[in-house]
Amino acid sequence: MKPFYQRHLFFCTNDRGADAERPSCSQCGSVALRDYAKTRVEKLGLSGPGKVRINTSGCLDRCELGPVCVVYPEGVWYHSCTPDVLER
């Protein structure tokens, strides 16, 4: 069976709160970054069935490196993401 999407990009948007001992990706701007990726993928005509899907993820347990994104099916992880990193 052919996959419904060619690629999934999962952006950690976990928020542990201001009093947490560890940072969280949402404190590093991951929600805005996910929104940027979604808008950019749509603008480039890469979204939709058979193409790319931008997803929200809970904690990926790498928040010290946030914002974090993982791309499947490749399983490639990106950390310290910015719009410039996503453009590449």
C-alpha positions as a printed Julia matrix, in Angstrom:
88×3 Matrix{Float64}:
  0.0    0.0    0.0
  1.31   3.41  -0.99
  1.72   5.88   1.93
 -0.89   8.62   2.1
  1.86  11.25   2.55
  5.35  11.16   1.1
  6.77  12.86   4.19
  5.64  13.88   7.66
  7.38  16.68   9.53
  6.72  16.53  13.25
  7.37  19.67  15.27
  7.59  19.32  19.03
  5.32  21.94  20.55
  5.55  20.67  24.11
  5.25  23.27  26.87
  6.43  22.26  30.32
  5.55  25.65  31.76
  7.69  28.47  33.1
  8.54  26.67  36.34
  9.9   23.5   34.72
 13.46  22.37  35.35
 13.97  21.58  31.65
 13.3   23.88  28.69
 10.6   22.99  26.22
 10.39  23.49  22.49
  7.39  25.8   22.72
  9.51  28.19  24.79
 11.93  28.24  21.85
  9.3   29.3   19.31
  8.33  25.9   17.91
  4.66  26.78  17.42
  5.52  29.75  15.21
  8.09  27.63  13.4
  5.53  24.88  12.73
  3.1   27.5   11.42
  5.85  28.91   9.19
  6.59  25.45   7.78
  2.92  24.76   7.14
  2.42  28.06   5.3
  5.62  27.61   3.3
  4.82  24.04   2.25
  1.35  25.15   1.14
  2.78  28.13  -0.78
  5.23  25.84  -2.59
  2.39  23.48  -3.55
  3.92  20.62  -1.56
  1.02  19.97   0.84
 -1.76  17.47   0.52
 -2.22  13.76  -0.13
  0.86  12.13  -1.63
  2.99  15.09  -0.66
  4.06  16.64   2.66
  2.19  16.85   5.95
  3.19  19.21   8.76
  2.26  17.79  12.17
  2.31  18.9   15.78
  4.05  16.54  18.14
  4.16  16.21  21.87
  7.51  15.96  23.6
 10.23  14.32  21.51
 12.55  14.42  24.56
 15.19  16.59  22.89
 13.92  19.96  24.09
 17.35  21.17  25.21
 18.1   21.34  21.49
 14.8   22.99  20.56
 12.97  23.73  18.52
 13.1   20.14  17.3
 11.64  18.64  14.13
 11.8   15.07  12.84
 11.08  14.05   9.25
  9.61  10.66   8.41
  9.99   8.21   6.74
 13.69   9.14   6.73
 13.86   9.58  10.5
 16.06  12.67  10.13
 16.11  14.95  13.18
 16.68  18.7   13.12
 17.4   20.83  16.17
 17.82  24.53  16.82
 15.43  25.03  13.9
 14.86  28.42  12.36
 13.07  29.47   9.17
 16.48  29.52   7.42
 17.1   25.89   8.44
 13.66  24.91   7.13
 14.28  26.64   3.82
 17.34  24.45   3.23
